[in-house]
Amino acid sequence: PPELLGSVCAFIAPVDFLRAWEATCRRLRFAWYAGLIYTRVVVVPDDARRINAAINTLADPRRSGRGLVLVRPGLYAESVRVTQNCHILGFGPRKRVIVEAPGWESALVSAGLGGRYVPSLLGWGALASGEDACVENLTFRCRNASMQGRVVYIVMGALRLVRCNVQGGVLVSGSCTAPQLCECAIGKSRGDGVHLTDHCKAALRRNVIAQHGRHGVLVCRQAKPEVARNTIRGNGVCGIKVFRNPPDAPVAGIWGNLLEGNGSDEVSVLPGLAEEETSDSDGEPA
């Protein structure tokens, strides 16, 4: 029955629909699926020239639900700021859908609007904060080499970053921050690959984190992540470095990772909040 089919599609990701369903049944076209699942579809650059403009187009207080931003292959010179609870999907090979941040900006920023409940507290009940968005199948990089350590910057919410290329580092910070990074390739920053700090609760699953100048994954300042089934290799210092405070605090949530070819240690667990030597965004001593 059509109503049953619609209910099933609600649990199917767009990429999975394109790979399996549309390829096997001509009646199940992607336009039908998108109209069923999403309140609005905006195509970049057809409907909006930039990704940020497409995200802003979804900010309609008369509509509830989640919108879809489809991004065609191309080079987009902007810093993408996720301010709507939408799904941003690269429409094509992810190495050809490129976001390159200019200047001193991260290529992808998820900061919400200061908190999940702030819009309603200010009387903007219908305004989404962007804290539950999904970004999938894109490549992110920074034109400025000094920003390599912070290509993706997440300081609020539960963003899902899925099957993306990050040419540099990822910084996750904040007690209200619980993103999921799944099946991404994160590589070649001069600093740390993924820096998890300040009580964040990130989940890293099935990523490849490789060839960073310092640590593949750095956990500090009482972050409580899940780091599971990742491939972490070829990093300059440690594969995974964890600072725990108090010193006898259990190290949970790190399991099933493949670690190989990392510098001094595959896994290092030390007491304390963080490394004494602070670093700037590109991994050089501050």
PDB file of C-alpha atoms in Angstrom:
ATOM      1  CA  PRO A   1       0.000   0.000   0.000  1.00  0.00           C
ATOM      2  CA  PRO A   2       1.246   3.546  -0.732  1.00  0.00           C
ATOM      3  CA  GLU A   3       0.872   4.657   2.887  1.00  0.00           C
ATOM      4  CA  LEU A   4       3.013   1.731   4.067  1.00  0.00           C
ATOM      5  CA  LEU A   5       5.649   2.484   1.455  1.00  0.00           C
ATOM      6  CA  GLY A   6       5.804   6.070   2.649  1.00  0.00           C
ATOM      7  CA  SER A   7       6.261   4.966   6.247  1.00  0.00           C
ATOM      8  CA  VAL A   8       9.140   2.699   5.238  1.00  0.00           C
ATOM      9  CA  CYS A   9      10.856   5.459   3.236  1.00  0.00           C
ATOM     10  CA  ALA A  10      10.985   7.653   6.326  1.00  0.00           C
ATOM     11  CA  PHE A  11      13.738   5.351   7.638  1.00  0.00           C
ATOM     12  CA  ILE A  12      15.808   5.301   4.433  1.00  0.00           C
ATOM     13  CA  ALA A  13      18.663   7.746   3.900  1.00  0.00           C
ATOM     14  CA  PRO A  14      18.737   9.617   0.555  1.00  0.00           C
ATOM     15  CA  VAL A  15      21.969   7.963  -0.593  1.00  0.00           C
ATOM     16  CA  ASP A  16      20.592   4.502   0.180  1.00  0.00           C
ATOM     17  CA  PHE A  17      17.435   5.300  -1.768  1.00  0.00           C
ATOM     18  CA  LEU A  18      19.462   6.404  -4.788  1.00  0.00           C
ATOM     19  CA  ARG A  19      21.715   3.353  -4.634  1.00  0.00           C
ATOM     20  CA  ALA A  20      19.066   0.695  -4.188  1.00  0.00           C
ATOM     21  CA  TRP A  21      15.448   1.696  -4.574  1.00  0.00           C
ATOM     22  CA  GLU A  22      15.530   4.036  -7.558  1.00  0.00           C
ATOM     23  CA  ALA A  23      17.898   1.717  -9.412  1.00  0.00           C
ATOM     24  CA  THR A  24      15.470  -1.216  -9.131  1.00  0.00           C
ATOM     25  CA  CYS A  25      12.072   0.428  -9.699  1.00  0.00           C
ATOM     26  CA  ARG A  26      11.289   3.144 -12.244  1.00  0.00           C
ATOM     27  CA  ARG A  27       8.178   4.179 -10.356  1.00  0.00           C
ATOM     28  CA  LEU A  28      10.213   5.122  -7.272  1.00  0.00           C
ATOM     29  CA  ARG A  29      11.968   8.233  -8.506  1.00  0.00           C
ATOM     30  CA  PHE A  30      14.056  10.442  -6.216  1.00  0.00           C
ATOM     31  CA  ALA A  31      11.711  13.405  -6.749  1.00  0.00           C
ATOM     32  CA  TRP A  32       8.861  11.275  -5.334  1.00  0.00           C
ATOM     33  CA  TYR A  33      10.991  10.244  -2.348  1.00  0.00           C
ATOM     34  CA  ALA A  34      12.178  13.802  -1.614  1.00  0.00           C
ATOM     35  CA  GLY A  35       8.657  15.197  -1.771  1.00  0.00           C
ATOM     36  CA  LEU A  36       7.508  12.498   0.644  1.00  0.00           C
ATOM     37  CA  ILE A  37      10.261  12.913   3.239  1.00  0.00           C
ATOM     38  CA  TYR A  38      11.279  16.583   3.077  1.00  0.00           C
ATOM     39  CA  THR A  39       9.232  19.745   3.387  1.00  0.00           C
ATOM     40  CA  ARG A  40      11.266  21.501   0.705  1.00  0.00           C
ATOM     41  CA  VAL A  41      14.136  20.695  -1.670  1.00  0.00           C
ATOM     42  CA  VAL A  42      16.653  23.353  -2.734  1.00  0.00           C
ATOM     43  CA  VAL A  43      19.250  22.531  -5.394  1.00  0.00           C
ATOM     44  CA  VAL A  44      22.608  24.348  -5.488  1.00  0.00           C
ATOM     45  CA  PRO A  45      23.397  26.144  -7.771  1.00  0.00           C
ATOM     46  CA  ASP A  46      20.071  25.784  -9.651  1.00  0.00           C
ATOM     47  CA  ASP A  47      17.787  27.319  -7.006  1.00  0.00           C
ATOM     48  CA  ALA A  48      20.439  29.099  -4.924  1.00  0.00           C
ATOM     49  CA  ARG A  49      23.990  29.920  -5.988  1.00  0.00           C
ATOM     50  CA  ARG A  50      25.562  29.186  -2.601  1.00  0.00           C
ATOM     51  CA  ILE A  51      25.016  26.524   0.040  1.00  0.00           C
ATOM     52  CA  ASN A  52      24.434  29.101   2.785  1.00  0.00           C
ATOM     53  CA  ALA A  53      21.782  30.794   0.665  1.00  0.00           C
ATOM     54  CA  ALA A  54      20.064  27.432   0.192  1.00  0.00           C
ATOM     55  CA  ILE A  55      20.104  26.781   3.952  1.00  0.00           C
ATOM     56  CA  ASN A  56      18.631  30.238   4.611  1.00  0.00           C
ATOM     57  CA  THR A  57      15.889  29.559   2.066  1.00  0.00           C
ATOM     58  CA  LEU A  58      14.647  26.757   4.330  1.00  0.00           C
ATOM     59  CA  ALA A  59      14.056  29.200   7.218  1.00  0.00           C
ATOM     60  CA  ASP A  60      10.282  29.465   6.753  1.00  0.00           C
ATOM     61  CA  PRO A  61       8.276  29.699  10.015  1.00  0.00           C
ATOM     62  CA  ARG A  62       5.173  28.509   8.130  1.00  0.00           C
ATOM     63  CA  ARG A  63       6.781  25.133   7.438  1.00  0.00           C
ATOM     64  CA  SER A  64       7.714  22.465   9.960  1.00  0.00           C
ATOM     65  CA  GLY A  65       9.924  19.470   9.341  1.00  0.00           C
ATOM     66  CA  ARG A  66      13.253  19.043   7.621  1.00  0.00           C
ATOM     67  CA  GLY A  67      14.409  20.436   4.287  1.00  0.00           C
ATOM     68  CA  LEU A  68      16.898  18.963   1.814  1.00  0.00           C
ATOM     69  CA  VAL A  69      19.777  20.862   0.203  1.00  0.00           C
ATOM     70  CA  LEU A  70      21.162  19.055  -2.859  1.00  0.00           C
ATOM     71  CA  VAL A  71      24.605  20.298  -3.886  1.00  0.00           C
ATOM     72  CA  ARG A  72      25.776  19.598  -7.425  1.00  0.00           C
ATOM     73  CA  PRO A  73      29.490  19.018  -8.183  1.00  0.00           C
ATOM     74  CA  GLY A  74      31.546  22.194  -8.131  1.00  0.00           C
ATOM     75  CA  LEU A  75      33.842  24.366  -6.018  1.00  0.00           C
ATOM     76  CA  TYR A  76      31.981  26.499  -3.478  1.00  0.00           C
ATOM     77  CA  ALA A  77      34.087  29.259  -1.913  1.00  0.00           C
ATOM     78  CA  GLU A  78      32.270  29.801   1.366  1.00  0.00           C
ATOM     79  CA  SER A  79      32.140  28.832   5.017  1.00  0.00           C
ATOM     80  CA  VAL A  80      29.011  26.705   5.429  1.00  0.00           C
ATOM     81  CA  ARG A  81      27.141  27.557   8.626  1.00  0.00           C
ATOM     82  CA  VAL A  82      24.471  25.067   9.559  1.00  0.00           C
ATOM     83  CA  THR A  83      21.557  27.072  10.959  1.00  0.00           C
ATOM     84  CA  GLN A  84      18.624  24.855   9.943  1.00  0.00           C
ATOM     85  CA  ASN A  85      17.726  21.281  10.833  1.00  0.00           C
ATOM     86  CA  CYS A  86      18.211  20.168   7.262  1.00  0.00           C
ATOM     87  CA  HIS A  87      19.959  17.450   5.275  1.00  0.00           C
ATOM     88  CA  ILE A  88      22.806  18.751   3.094  1.00  0.00           C
ATOM     89  CA  LEU A  89      23.725  16.166   0.471  1.00  0.00           C
ATOM     90  CA  GLY A  90      26.453  16.257  -2.153  1.00  0.00           C
ATOM     91  CA  PHE A  91      24.830  15.087  -5.378  1.00  0.00           C
ATOM     92  CA  GLY A  92      27.656  13.245  -7.127  1.00  0.00           C
ATOM     93  CA  PRO A  93      31.130  11.930  -6.239  1.00  0.00           C
ATOM     94  CA  ARG A  94      32.110  13.584  -2.973  1.00  0.00           C
ATOM     95  CA  LYS A  95      35.589  14.463  -4.229  1.00  0.00           C
ATOM     96  CA  ARG A  96      33.891  16.700  -6.816  1.00  0.00           C
ATOM     97  CA  VAL A  97      31.532  18.507  -4.402  1.00  0.00           C
ATOM     98  CA  ILE A  98      34.024  20.801  -2.679  1.00  0.00           C
ATOM     99  CA  VAL A  99      33.552  23.500  -0.057  1.00  0.00           C
ATOM    100  CA  GLU A 100      36.684  25.639   0.279  1.00  0.00           C
ATOM    101  CA  ALA A 101      36.604  28.270   3.010  1.00  0.00           C
ATOM    102  CA  PRO A 102      38.280  31.602   2.225  1.00  0.00           C
ATOM    103  CA  GLY A 103      40.252  33.651   4.728  1.00  0.00           C
ATOM    104  CA  TRP A 104      40.296  32.797   8.426  1.00  0.00           C
ATOM    105  CA  GLU A 105      37.159  30.678   8.480  1.00  0.00           C
ATOM    106  CA  SER A 106      36.314  27.019   8.913  1.00  0.00           C
ATOM    107  CA  ALA A 107      34.752  25.294   5.942  1.00  0.00           C
ATOM    108  CA  LEU A 108      31.900  23.850   8.036  1.00  0.00           C
ATOM    109  CA  VAL A 109      30.588  25.368  11.262  1.00  0.00           C
ATOM    110  CA  SER A 110      27.846  23.971  13.484  1.00  0.00           C
ATOM    111  CA  ALA A 111      27.067  26.337  16.336  1.00  0.00           C
ATOM    112  CA  GLY A 112      23.262  26.478  16.376  1.00  0.00           C
ATOM    113  CA  LEU A 113      21.744  29.688  17.687  1.00  0.00           C
ATOM    114  CA  GLY A 114      23.280  29.455  21.118  1.00  0.00           C
ATOM    115  CA  GLY A 115      21.252  26.447  22.229  1.00  0.00           C
ATOM    116  CA  ARG A 116      18.374  24.185  21.299  1.00  0.00           C
ATOM    117  CA  TYR A 117      15.821  26.086  23.381  1.00  0.00           C
ATOM    118  CA  VAL A 118      16.969  29.659  22.731  1.00  0.00           C
ATOM    119  CA  PRO A 119      14.617  30.261  19.748  1.00  0.00           C
ATOM    120  CA  SER A 120      11.529  29.363  21.802  1.00  0.00           C
ATOM    121  CA  LEU A 121      12.748  31.407  24.786  1.00  0.00           C
ATOM    122  CA  LEU A 122      12.972  34.417  22.487  1.00  0.00           C
ATOM    123  CA  GLY A 123       9.516  33.798  21.114  1.00  0.00           C
ATOM    124  CA  TRP A 124      10.717  32.247  17.851  1.00  0.00           C
ATOM    125  CA  GLY A 125       9.117  28.861  18.429  1.00  0.00           C
ATOM    126  CA  ALA A 126       9.025  27.897  14.740  1.00  0.00           C
ATOM    127  CA  LEU A 127      12.664  28.775  14.091  1.00  0.00           C
ATOM    128  CA  ALA A 128      15.041  25.808  13.906  1.00  0.00           C
ATOM    129  CA  SER A 129      18.525  26.032  15.368  1.00  0.00           C
ATOM    130  CA  GLY A 130      20.416  23.706  13.034  1.00  0.00           C
ATOM    131  CA  GLU A 131      21.559  21.474  15.866  1.00  0.00           C
ATOM    132  CA  ASP A 132      20.098  18.262  14.425  1.00  0.00           C
ATOM    133  CA  ALA A 133      21.266  18.600  10.825  1.00  0.00           C
ATOM    134  CA  CYS A 134      22.996  16.031   8.642  1.00  0.00           C
ATOM    135  CA  VAL A 135      25.812  16.810   6.193  1.00  0.00           C
ATOM    136  CA  GLU A 136      26.669  14.031   3.769  1.00  0.00           C
ATOM    137  CA  ASN A 137      28.923  13.295   0.795  1.00  0.00           C
ATOM    138  CA  LEU A 138      30.920  16.545   0.495  1.00  0.00           C
ATOM    139  CA  THR A 139      34.586  17.533   0.648  1.00  0.00           C
ATOM    140  CA  PHE A 140      35.654  20.307   3.042  1.00  0.00           C
ATOM    141  CA  ARG A 141      38.940  22.211   3.002  1.00  0.00           C
ATOM    142  CA  CYS A 142      40.399  25.644   3.824  1.00  0.00           C
ATOM    143  CA  ARG A 143      42.274  27.838   1.380  1.00  0.00           C
ATOM    144  CA  ASN A 144      44.273  29.317   4.274  1.00  0.00           C
ATOM    145  CA  ALA A 145      46.851  26.721   5.382  1.00  0.00           C
ATOM    146  CA  SER A 146      46.794  28.202   8.897  1.00  0.00           C
ATOM    147  CA  MET A 147      43.184  27.013   9.278  1.00  0.00           C
ATOM    148  CA  GLN A 148      43.949  23.380   8.465  1.00  0.00           C
ATOM    149  CA  GLY A 149      43.481  22.341  12.076  1.00  0.00           C
ATOM    150  CA  ARG A 150      39.897  23.608  12.140  1.00  0.00           C
ATOM    151  CA  VAL A 151      38.370  22.768   8.787  1.00  0.00           C
ATOM    152  CA  VAL A 152      35.243  21.515  10.603  1.00  0.00           C
ATOM    153  CA  TYR A 153      34.260  23.347  13.800  1.00  0.00           C
ATOM    154  CA  ILE A 154      31.403  21.981  15.948  1.00  0.00           C
ATOM    155  CA  VAL A 155      30.504  23.774  19.179  1.00  0.00           C
ATOM    156  CA  MET A 156      26.812  23.003  19.601  1.00  0.00           C
ATOM    157  CA  GLY A 157      24.256  20.334  18.863  1.00  0.00           C
ATOM    158  CA  ALA A 158      24.164  16.845  17.394  1.00  0.00           C
ATOM    159  CA  LEU A 159      25.289  17.348  13.808  1.00  0.00           C
ATOM    160  CA  ARG A 160      25.746  14.140  11.782  1.00  0.00           C
ATOM    161  CA  LEU A 161      28.700  14.257   9.403  1.00  0.00           C
ATOM    162  CA  VAL A 162      28.474  11.250   7.112  1.00  0.00           C
ATOM    163  CA  ARG A 163      30.756  10.013   4.321  1.00  0.00           C
ATOM    164  CA  CYS A 164      32.560  13.341   3.926  1.00  0.00           C
ATOM    165  CA  ASN A 165      36.181  14.177   3.099  1.00  0.00           C
ATOM    166  CA  VAL A 166      37.826  16.589   5.516  1.00  0.00           C
ATOM    167  CA  GLN A 167      41.181  17.840   4.264  1.00  0.00           C
ATOM    168  CA  GLY A 168      42.457  18.963   7.634  1.00  0.00           C
ATOM    169  CA  GLY A 169      41.295  18.725  11.238  1.00  0.00           C
ATOM    170  CA  VAL A 170      38.006  18.623  13.143  1.00  0.00           C
ATOM    171  CA  LEU A 171      37.470  20.485  16.436  1.00  0.00           C
ATOM    172  CA  VAL A 172      34.530  19.488  18.682  1.00  0.00           C
ATOM    173  CA  SER A 173      33.951  21.427  21.903  1.00  0.00           C
ATOM    174  CA  GLY A 174      31.256  22.003  24.513  1.00  0.00           C
ATOM    175  CA  SER A 175      29.134  20.105  27.016  1.00  0.00           C
ATOM    176  CA  CYS A 176      26.029  20.441  24.807  1.00  0.00           C
ATOM    177  CA  THR A 177      27.832  19.067  21.767  1.00  0.00           C
ATOM    178  CA  ALA A 178      27.229  15.469  20.678  1.00  0.00           C
ATOM    179  CA  PRO A 179      27.922  15.114  16.942  1.00  0.00           C
ATOM    180  CA  GLN A 180      28.317  11.850  15.058  1.00  0.00           C
ATOM    181  CA  LEU A 181      31.085  11.449  12.487  1.00  0.00           C
ATOM    182  CA  CYS A 182      30.592   8.311  10.425  1.00  0.00           C
ATOM    183  CA  GLU A 183      32.536   6.878   7.475  1.00  0.00           C
ATOM    184  CA  CYS A 184      34.466  10.093   6.857  1.00  0.00           C
ATOM    185  CA  ALA A 185      38.037  10.477   5.599  1.00  0.00           C
ATOM    186  CA  ILE A 186      39.866  13.015   7.784  1.00  0.00           C
ATOM    187  CA  GLY A 187      43.454  13.655   6.813  1.00  0.00           C
ATOM    188  CA  LYS A 188      46.581  15.731   6.482  1.00  0.00           C
ATOM    189  CA  SER A 189      46.366  18.564   8.990  1.00  0.00           C
ATOM    190  CA  ARG A 190      49.573  19.836  10.580  1.00  0.00           C
ATOM    191  CA  GLY A 191      47.960  19.481  14.009  1.00  0.00           C
ATOM    192  CA  ASP A 192      45.489  16.937  15.390  1.00  0.00           C
ATOM    193  CA  GLY A 193      43.067  15.018  13.210  1.00  0.00           C
ATOM    194  CA  VAL A 194      40.051  15.131  15.544  1.00  0.00           C
ATOM    195  CA  HIS A 195      40.290  17.241  18.710  1.00  0.00           C
ATOM    196  CA  LEU A 196      37.557  16.437  21.272  1.00  0.00           C
ATOM    197  CA  THR A 197      37.485  18.785  24.232  1.00  0.00           C
ATOM    198  CA  ASP A 198      35.487  20.612  26.934  1.00  0.00           C
ATOM    199  CA  HIS A 199      33.052  17.860  27.994  1.00  0.00           C
ATOM    200  CA  CYS A 200      31.839  17.078  24.465  1.00  0.00           C
ATOM    201  CA  LYS A 201      30.168  13.730  23.760  1.00  0.00           C
ATOM    202  CA  ALA A 202      31.106  13.087  20.147  1.00  0.00           C
ATOM    203  CA  ALA A 203      30.851   9.703  18.453  1.00  0.00           C
ATOM    204  CA  LEU A 204      33.457   8.685  15.854  1.00  0.00           C
ATOM    205  CA  ARG A 205      32.538   5.520  13.957  1.00  0.00           C
ATOM    206  CA  ARG A 206      34.155   3.832  10.955  1.00  0.00           C
ATOM    207  CA  ASN A 207      36.229   6.850   9.903  1.00  0.00           C
ATOM    208  CA  VAL A 208      39.703   6.924   8.378  1.00  0.00           C
ATOM    209  CA  ILE A 209      41.865   9.399  10.320  1.00  0.00           C
ATOM    210  CA  ALA A 210      45.313   9.547   8.781  1.00  0.00           C
ATOM    211  CA  GLN A 211      48.511  11.500   8.162  1.00  0.00           C
ATOM    212  CA  HIS A 212      48.142  14.300  10.681  1.00  0.00           C
ATOM    213  CA  GLY A 213      51.154  16.092  12.087  1.00  0.00           C
ATOM    214  CA  ARG A 214      50.297  15.361  15.715  1.00  0.00           C
ATOM    215  CA  HIS A 215      47.656  13.022  17.133  1.00  0.00           C
ATOM    216  CA  GLY A 216      45.023  11.220  15.115  1.00  0.00           C
ATOM    217  CA  VAL A 217      42.453  11.716  17.908  1.00  0.00           C
ATOM    218  CA  LEU A 218      43.057  13.959  20.939  1.00  0.00           C
ATOM    219  CA  VAL A 219      40.648  13.654  23.889  1.00  0.00           C
ATOM    220  CA  CYS A 220      41.038  16.217  26.672  1.00  0.00           C
ATOM    221  CA  ARG A 221      39.273  18.469  29.189  1.00  0.00           C
ATOM    222  CA  GLN A 222      36.833  15.775  30.314  1.00  0.00           C
ATOM    223  CA  ALA A 223      35.420  14.961  26.889  1.00  0.00           C
ATOM    224  CA  LYS A 224      33.482  11.676  26.907  1.00  0.00           C
ATOM    225  CA  PRO A 225      33.489  10.411  23.318  1.00  0.00           C
ATOM    226  CA  GLU A 226      32.817   7.114  21.638  1.00  0.00           C
ATOM    227  CA  VAL A 227      35.714   6.226  19.332  1.00  0.00           C
ATOM    228  CA  ALA A 228      34.846   2.925  17.688  1.00  0.00           C
ATOM    229  CA  ARG A 229      35.881   0.901  14.624  1.00  0.00           C
ATOM    230  CA  ASN A 230      37.964   3.667  13.067  1.00  0.00           C
ATOM    231  CA  THR A 231      41.155   3.274  11.053  1.00  0.00           C
ATOM    232  CA  ILE A 232      43.766   5.584  12.569  1.00  0.00           C
ATOM    233  CA  ARG A 233      47.139   5.452  10.856  1.00  0.00           C
ATOM    234  CA  GLY A 234      50.230   7.379   9.884  1.00  0.00           C
ATOM    235  CA  ASN A 235      49.849  10.196  12.411  1.00  0.00           C
ATOM    236  CA  GLY A 236      52.942  11.990  13.664  1.00  0.00           C
ATOM    237  CA  VAL A 237      52.700  11.471  17.443  1.00  0.00           C
ATOM    238  CA  CYS A 238      49.891   9.227  18.773  1.00  0.00           C
ATOM    239  CA  GLY A 239      47.017   7.420  17.160  1.00  0.00           C
ATOM    240  CA  ILE A 240      44.750   8.233  20.114  1.00  0.00           C
ATOM    241  CA  LYS A 241      45.855  10.435  23.011  1.00  0.00           C
ATOM    242  CA  VAL A 242      43.613  10.714  26.062  1.00  0.00           C
ATOM    243  CA  PHE A 243      43.966  13.027  29.072  1.00  0.00           C
ATOM    244  CA  ARG A 244      41.826  12.000  31.998  1.00  0.00           C
ATOM    245  CA  ASN A 245      40.924  13.990  35.087  1.00  0.00           C
ATOM    246  CA  PRO A 246      40.764  12.752  37.797  1.00  0.00           C
ATOM    247  CA  PRO A 247      43.692  10.463  36.988  1.00  0.00           C
ATOM    248  CA  ASP A 248      41.768   7.308  37.964  1.00  0.00           C
ATOM    249  CA  ALA A 249      38.754   8.128  35.776  1.00  0.00           C
ATOM    250  CA  PRO A 250      37.804   5.192  33.534  1.00  0.00           C
ATOM    251  CA  VAL A 251      38.547   5.390  29.835  1.00  0.00           C
ATOM    252  CA  ALA A 252      35.383   4.078  28.226  1.00  0.00           C
ATOM    253  CA  GLY A 253      34.013   4.241  24.719  1.00  0.00           C
ATOM    254  CA  ILE A 254      37.287   3.596  22.848  1.00  0.00           C
ATOM    255  CA  TRP A 255      37.187   0.178  21.207  1.00  0.00           C
ATOM    256  CA  GLY A 256      37.629  -1.784  18.012  1.00  0.00           C
ATOM    257  CA  ASN A 257      39.936   0.698  16.274  1.00  0.00           C
ATOM    258  CA  LEU A 258      42.648  -0.280  13.805  1.00  0.00           C
ATOM    259  CA  LEU A 259      45.799   1.642  14.729  1.00  0.00           C
ATOM    260  CA  GLU A 260      48.960   1.339  12.681  1.00  0.00           C
ATOM    261  CA  GLY A 261      52.042   3.342  11.794  1.00  0.00           C
ATOM    262  CA  ASN A 262      51.477   6.156  14.278  1.00  0.00           C
ATOM    263  CA  GLY A 263      54.519   7.957  15.723  1.00  0.00           C
ATOM    264  CA  SER A 264      55.471   7.380  19.360  1.00  0.00           C
ATOM    265  CA  ASP A 265      52.357   5.508  20.561  1.00  0.00           C
ATOM    266  CA  GLU A 266      49.264   3.929  19.115  1.00  0.00           C
ATOM    267  CA  VAL A 267      47.270   4.803  22.279  1.00  0.00           C
ATOM    268  CA  SER A 268      48.476   7.025  25.123  1.00  0.00           C
ATOM    269  CA  VAL A 269      46.496   7.712  28.321  1.00  0.00           C
ATOM    270  CA  LEU A 270      47.860  10.373  30.687  1.00  0.00           C
ATOM    271  CA  PRO A 271      46.558  12.150  33.812  1.00  0.00           C
ATOM    272  CA  GLY A 272      45.567  15.777  33.555  1.00  0.00           C
ATOM    273  CA  LEU A 273      43.145  18.002  31.688  1.00  0.00           C
ATOM    274  CA  ALA A 274      45.170  18.710  28.552  1.00  0.00           C
ATOM    275  CA  GLU A 275      48.660  19.055  27.136  1.00  0.00           C
ATOM    276  CA  GLU A 276      50.715  21.789  28.777  1.00  0.00           C
ATOM    277  CA  GLU A 277      51.847  23.127  25.433  1.00  0.00           C
ATOM    278  CA  THR A 278      48.960  24.870  23.713  1.00  0.00           C
ATOM    279  CA  SER A 279      48.738  24.965  19.952  1.00  0.00           C
ATOM    280  CA  ASP A 280      47.145  27.272  17.455  1.00  0.00           C
ATOM    281  CA  SER A 281      44.902  26.121  14.628  1.00  0.00           C
ATOM    282  CA  ASP A 282      47.632  24.715  12.410  1.00  0.00           C
ATOM    283  CA  GLY A 283      49.420  22.736  15.080  1.00  0.00           C
ATOM    284  CA  GLU A 284      52.398  25.068  15.613  1.00  0.00           C
ATOM    285  CA  PRO A 285      53.219  26.099  19.200  1.00  0.00           C
ATOM    286  CA  ALA A 286      51.335  29.197  20.267  1.00  0.00           C
TER     287      ALA A 286
END
